[in-house]
Short mmCIF file of C-alpha atoms in Angstrom, two decimals:
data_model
loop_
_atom_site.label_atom_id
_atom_site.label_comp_id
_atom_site.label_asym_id
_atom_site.label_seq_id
_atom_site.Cartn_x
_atom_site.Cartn_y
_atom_site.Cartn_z
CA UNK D 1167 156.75 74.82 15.86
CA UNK D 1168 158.61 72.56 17.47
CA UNK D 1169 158.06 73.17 21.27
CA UNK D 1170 160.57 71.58 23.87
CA UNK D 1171 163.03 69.67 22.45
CA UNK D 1172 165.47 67.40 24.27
CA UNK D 1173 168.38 65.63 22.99
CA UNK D 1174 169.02 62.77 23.30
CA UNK D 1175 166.22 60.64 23.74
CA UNK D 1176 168.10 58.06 24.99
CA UNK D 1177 171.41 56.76 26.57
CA UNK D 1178 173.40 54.69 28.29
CA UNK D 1179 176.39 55.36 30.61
CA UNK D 1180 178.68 54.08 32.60
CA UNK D 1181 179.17 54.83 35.94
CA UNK D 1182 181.95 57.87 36.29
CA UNK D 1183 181.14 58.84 33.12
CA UNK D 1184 180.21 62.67 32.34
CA UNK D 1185 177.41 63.93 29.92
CA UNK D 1186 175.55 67.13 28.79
CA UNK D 1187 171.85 66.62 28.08
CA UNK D 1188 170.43 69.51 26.18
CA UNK D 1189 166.98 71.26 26.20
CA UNK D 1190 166.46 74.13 23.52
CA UNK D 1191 162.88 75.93 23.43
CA UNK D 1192 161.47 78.08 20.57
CA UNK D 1193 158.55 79.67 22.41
CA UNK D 1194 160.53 83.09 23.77
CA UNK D 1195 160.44 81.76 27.39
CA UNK D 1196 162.09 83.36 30.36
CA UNK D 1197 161.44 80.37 32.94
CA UNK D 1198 163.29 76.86 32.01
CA UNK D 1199 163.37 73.93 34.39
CA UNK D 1200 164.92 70.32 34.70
CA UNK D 1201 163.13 67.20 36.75
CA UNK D 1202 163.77 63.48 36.75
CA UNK D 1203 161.05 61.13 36.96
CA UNK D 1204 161.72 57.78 39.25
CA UNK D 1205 159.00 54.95 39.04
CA UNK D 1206 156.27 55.66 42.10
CA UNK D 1207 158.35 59.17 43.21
CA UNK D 1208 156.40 61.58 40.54
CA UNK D 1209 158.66 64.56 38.92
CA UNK D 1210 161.19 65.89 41.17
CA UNK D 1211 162.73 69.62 40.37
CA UNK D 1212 166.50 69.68 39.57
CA UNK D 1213 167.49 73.16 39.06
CA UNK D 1214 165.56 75.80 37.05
CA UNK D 1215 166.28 79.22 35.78
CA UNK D 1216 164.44 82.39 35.59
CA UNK D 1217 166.20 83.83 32.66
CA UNK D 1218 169.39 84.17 30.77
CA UNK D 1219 172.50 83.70 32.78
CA UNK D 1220 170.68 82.55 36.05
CA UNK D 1221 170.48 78.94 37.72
CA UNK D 1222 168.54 78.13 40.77
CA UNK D 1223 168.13 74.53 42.69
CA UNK D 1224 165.49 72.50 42.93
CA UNK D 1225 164.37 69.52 45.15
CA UNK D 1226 167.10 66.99 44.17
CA UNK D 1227 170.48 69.10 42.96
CA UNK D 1228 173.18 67.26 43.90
CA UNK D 1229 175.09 65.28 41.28
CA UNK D 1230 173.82 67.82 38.55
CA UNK D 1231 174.95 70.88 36.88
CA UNK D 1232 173.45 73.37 34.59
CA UNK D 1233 173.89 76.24 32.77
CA UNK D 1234 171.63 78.69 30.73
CA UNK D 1235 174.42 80.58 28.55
CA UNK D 1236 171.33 81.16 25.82
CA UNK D 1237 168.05 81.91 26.65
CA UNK D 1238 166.90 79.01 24.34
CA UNK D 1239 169.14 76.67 26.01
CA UNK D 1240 168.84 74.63 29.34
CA UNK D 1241 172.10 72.45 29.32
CA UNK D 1242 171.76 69.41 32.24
CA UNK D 1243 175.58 67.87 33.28
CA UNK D 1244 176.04 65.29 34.81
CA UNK D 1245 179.91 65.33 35.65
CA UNK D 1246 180.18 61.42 37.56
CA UNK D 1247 177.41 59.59 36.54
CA UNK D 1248 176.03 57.12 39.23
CA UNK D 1249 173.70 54.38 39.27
CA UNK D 1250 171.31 56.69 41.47
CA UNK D 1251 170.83 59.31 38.30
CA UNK D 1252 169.33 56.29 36.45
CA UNK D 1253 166.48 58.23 35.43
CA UNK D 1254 163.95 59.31 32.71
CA UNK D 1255 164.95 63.91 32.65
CA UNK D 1256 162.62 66.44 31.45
CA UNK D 1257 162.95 69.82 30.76
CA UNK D 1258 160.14 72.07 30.26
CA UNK D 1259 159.90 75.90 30.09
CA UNK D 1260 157.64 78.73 30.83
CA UNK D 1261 156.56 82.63 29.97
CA UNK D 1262 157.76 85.20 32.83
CA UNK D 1263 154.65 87.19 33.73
CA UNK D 1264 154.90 85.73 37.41
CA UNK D 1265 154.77 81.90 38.87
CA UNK D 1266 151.40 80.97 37.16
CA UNK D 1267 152.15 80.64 33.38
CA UNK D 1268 151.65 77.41 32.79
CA UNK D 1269 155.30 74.90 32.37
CA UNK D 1270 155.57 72.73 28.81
CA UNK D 1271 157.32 69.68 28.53
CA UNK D 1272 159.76 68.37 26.12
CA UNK D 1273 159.50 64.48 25.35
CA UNK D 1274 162.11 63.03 28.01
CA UNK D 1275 165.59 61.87 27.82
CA UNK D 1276 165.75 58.27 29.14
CA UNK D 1277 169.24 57.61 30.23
CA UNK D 1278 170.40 54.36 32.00
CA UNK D 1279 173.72 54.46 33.92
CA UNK D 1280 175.71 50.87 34.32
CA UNK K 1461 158.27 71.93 52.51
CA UNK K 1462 155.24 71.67 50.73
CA UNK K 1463 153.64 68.40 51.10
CA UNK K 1464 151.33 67.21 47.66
CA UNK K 1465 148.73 64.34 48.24
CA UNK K 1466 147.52 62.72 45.38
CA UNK K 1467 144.41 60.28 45.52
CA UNK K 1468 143.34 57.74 44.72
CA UNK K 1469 146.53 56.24 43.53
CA UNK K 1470 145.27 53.50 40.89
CA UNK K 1471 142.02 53.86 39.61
CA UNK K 1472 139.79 51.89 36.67
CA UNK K 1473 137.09 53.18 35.20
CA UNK K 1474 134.49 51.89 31.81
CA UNK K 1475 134.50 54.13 29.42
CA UNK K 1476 131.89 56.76 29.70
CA UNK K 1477 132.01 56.52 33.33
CA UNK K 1478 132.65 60.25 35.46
CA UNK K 1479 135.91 60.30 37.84
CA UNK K 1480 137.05 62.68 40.48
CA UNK K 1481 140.93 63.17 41.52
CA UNK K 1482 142.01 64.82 44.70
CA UNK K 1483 145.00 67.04 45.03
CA UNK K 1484 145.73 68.22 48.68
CA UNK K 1485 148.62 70.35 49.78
CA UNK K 1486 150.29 70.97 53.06
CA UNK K 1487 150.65 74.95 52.67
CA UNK K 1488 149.48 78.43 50.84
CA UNK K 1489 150.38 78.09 46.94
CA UNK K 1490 150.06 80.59 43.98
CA UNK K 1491 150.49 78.47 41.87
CA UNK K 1492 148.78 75.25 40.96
CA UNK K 1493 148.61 72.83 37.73
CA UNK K 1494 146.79 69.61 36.45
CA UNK K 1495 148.90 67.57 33.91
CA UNK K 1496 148.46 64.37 32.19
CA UNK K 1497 151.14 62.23 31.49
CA UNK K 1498 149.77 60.27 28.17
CA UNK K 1499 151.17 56.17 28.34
CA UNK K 1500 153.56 57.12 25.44
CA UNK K 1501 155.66 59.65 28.64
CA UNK K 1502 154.45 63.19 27.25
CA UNK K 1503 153.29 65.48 29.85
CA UNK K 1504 150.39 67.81 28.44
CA UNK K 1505 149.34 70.84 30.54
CA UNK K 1506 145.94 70.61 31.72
CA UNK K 1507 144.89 73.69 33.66
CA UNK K 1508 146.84 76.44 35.67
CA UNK K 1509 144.30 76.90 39.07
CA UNK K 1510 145.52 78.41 42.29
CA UNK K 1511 142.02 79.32 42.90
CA UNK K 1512 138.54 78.87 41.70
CA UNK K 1513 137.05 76.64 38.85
CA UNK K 1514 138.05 76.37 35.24
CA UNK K 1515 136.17 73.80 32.59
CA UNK K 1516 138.17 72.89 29.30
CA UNK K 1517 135.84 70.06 27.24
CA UNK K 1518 135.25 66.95 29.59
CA UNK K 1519 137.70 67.89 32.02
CA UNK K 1520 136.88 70.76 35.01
CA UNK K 1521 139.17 71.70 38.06
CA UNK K 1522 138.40 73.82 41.05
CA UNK K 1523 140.80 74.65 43.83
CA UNK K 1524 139.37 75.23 47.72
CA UNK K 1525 142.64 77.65 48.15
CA UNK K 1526 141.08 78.35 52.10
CA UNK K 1527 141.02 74.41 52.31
CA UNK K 1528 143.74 73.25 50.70
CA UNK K 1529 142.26 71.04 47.79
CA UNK K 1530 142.25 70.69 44.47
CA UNK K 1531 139.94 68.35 42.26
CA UNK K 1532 140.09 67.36 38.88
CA UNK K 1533 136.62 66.44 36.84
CA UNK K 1534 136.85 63.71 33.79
CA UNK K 1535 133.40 62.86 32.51
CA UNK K 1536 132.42 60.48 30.13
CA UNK K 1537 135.70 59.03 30.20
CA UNK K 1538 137.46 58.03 27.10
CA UNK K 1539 140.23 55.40 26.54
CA UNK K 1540 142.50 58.43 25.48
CA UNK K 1541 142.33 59.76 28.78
CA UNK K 1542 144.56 56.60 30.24
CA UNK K 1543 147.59 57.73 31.82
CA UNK K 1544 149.09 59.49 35.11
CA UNK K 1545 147.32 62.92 36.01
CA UNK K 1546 149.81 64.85 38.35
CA UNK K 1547 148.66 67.99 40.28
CA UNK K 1548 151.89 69.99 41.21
CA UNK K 1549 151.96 73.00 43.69
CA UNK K 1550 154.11 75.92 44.55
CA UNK K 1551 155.20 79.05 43.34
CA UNK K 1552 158.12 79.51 40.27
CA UNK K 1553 159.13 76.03 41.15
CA UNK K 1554 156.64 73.19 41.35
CA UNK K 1555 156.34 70.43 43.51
CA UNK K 1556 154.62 67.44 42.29
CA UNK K 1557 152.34 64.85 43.55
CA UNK K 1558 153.02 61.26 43.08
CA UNK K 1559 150.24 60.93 40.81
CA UNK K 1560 146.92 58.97 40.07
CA UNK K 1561 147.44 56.20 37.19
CA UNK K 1562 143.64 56.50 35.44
CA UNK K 1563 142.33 53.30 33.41
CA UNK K 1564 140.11 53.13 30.90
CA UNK K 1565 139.01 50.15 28.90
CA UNK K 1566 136.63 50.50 26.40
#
């Protein structure tokens, strides 16, 4: 059972670049959600999505697209990658059954934009 | 919107030794979770507790909803339980504290 799983694990970019980072879950869950992690800032919400076909923002959107075309899938873009979005991503995903199932988290993509 | 207060930041402890960490929030919340970031990066799920107190092994939260507060229990610490614990707040979408980086040398 594999969980969250994020791909990749790691990456470089330079800036103006584009790139898809990909979170698939095998748990049935409705809820899916992307943060970024900055040294001393804690996790900071993205955009999220309550089911299939829905996308929501977080805290910290700009810069970032997503999409949720599969419920399994939680696709991150970032379409001009800036030094800013130097970053460590998580996805993570939840059961529906109301705000207080609890959130699991895939392993982190580290990505590094030059 | 929602404010999330984490202390204390840093903390060191001998193993064996009992800790308390502090969550307060700025607003009404149903929905509140403990998580521990391990020093390898993975986030585990510790306990989901908008209200009331919940005891899982060594570790035990309870959440003052009327006040506000949230406090996690370690005792008898062990050197696995080194990492970040984050208490994060809100409703479908969470907002996170900055964390308190735990310590614990054998």
């Amino acid at each position: 059972n594999a969980g969250v799983t994020q791909t990749p694990k790691f990456r470089v970019l330079k800036t103006g670049q584009s790139m898809t980072l990909l979170c698939a879950q095998d748990m049935n869950h409705e809820y899916m959600y992307w943060y970024r992690q900055d040294p001393g800032m804690g996790l900071r919400l993205i955009h999220y999505s309550v089911g299939e076909g829905t996308t929501a923002k977080g805290e910290v959107p700009d810069g970032y697209n997503v999409s949720r075309l599969k419920k399994q899938n939680f696709l991150l873009g970032l379409e001009s990658a800036a030094p800013s979005q130097t970053s460590v991503y998580f996805c993570a995903s939840s059961p529906s059954g109301g705000p207080g199932k609890p959130q699991h988290f895939g392993d982190g993509t580290r990505l590094s934009i030059l | 919107g929602i404010q999330v207060e984490q202390s204390p930041p840093d903390l060191i402890l001998q193993e064996g030794a009992n800790s308390t960490l502090r969550c307060n929030f700025s607003d009404s919340v149903n929905n509140l979770q403990w998580f521990h970031q391990n020093p390898w990066g993975q986030l585990i799920n510790l306990f989901y507790i908008p209200s009331g107190t919940k005891q899982n092994g060594r570790l035990s939260a309870t959440t003052v909803a009327t006040e506000r507060y949230s406090l996690l229990y370690i005792s008898s610490s062990q050197t696995t339980d080194s990492g970040v614990y984050f208490c994060a707040v809100g409703g479908t979408a969470l907002i996170f504290g900055k964390g308190t980086t735990l310590s614990v040398s054998s």
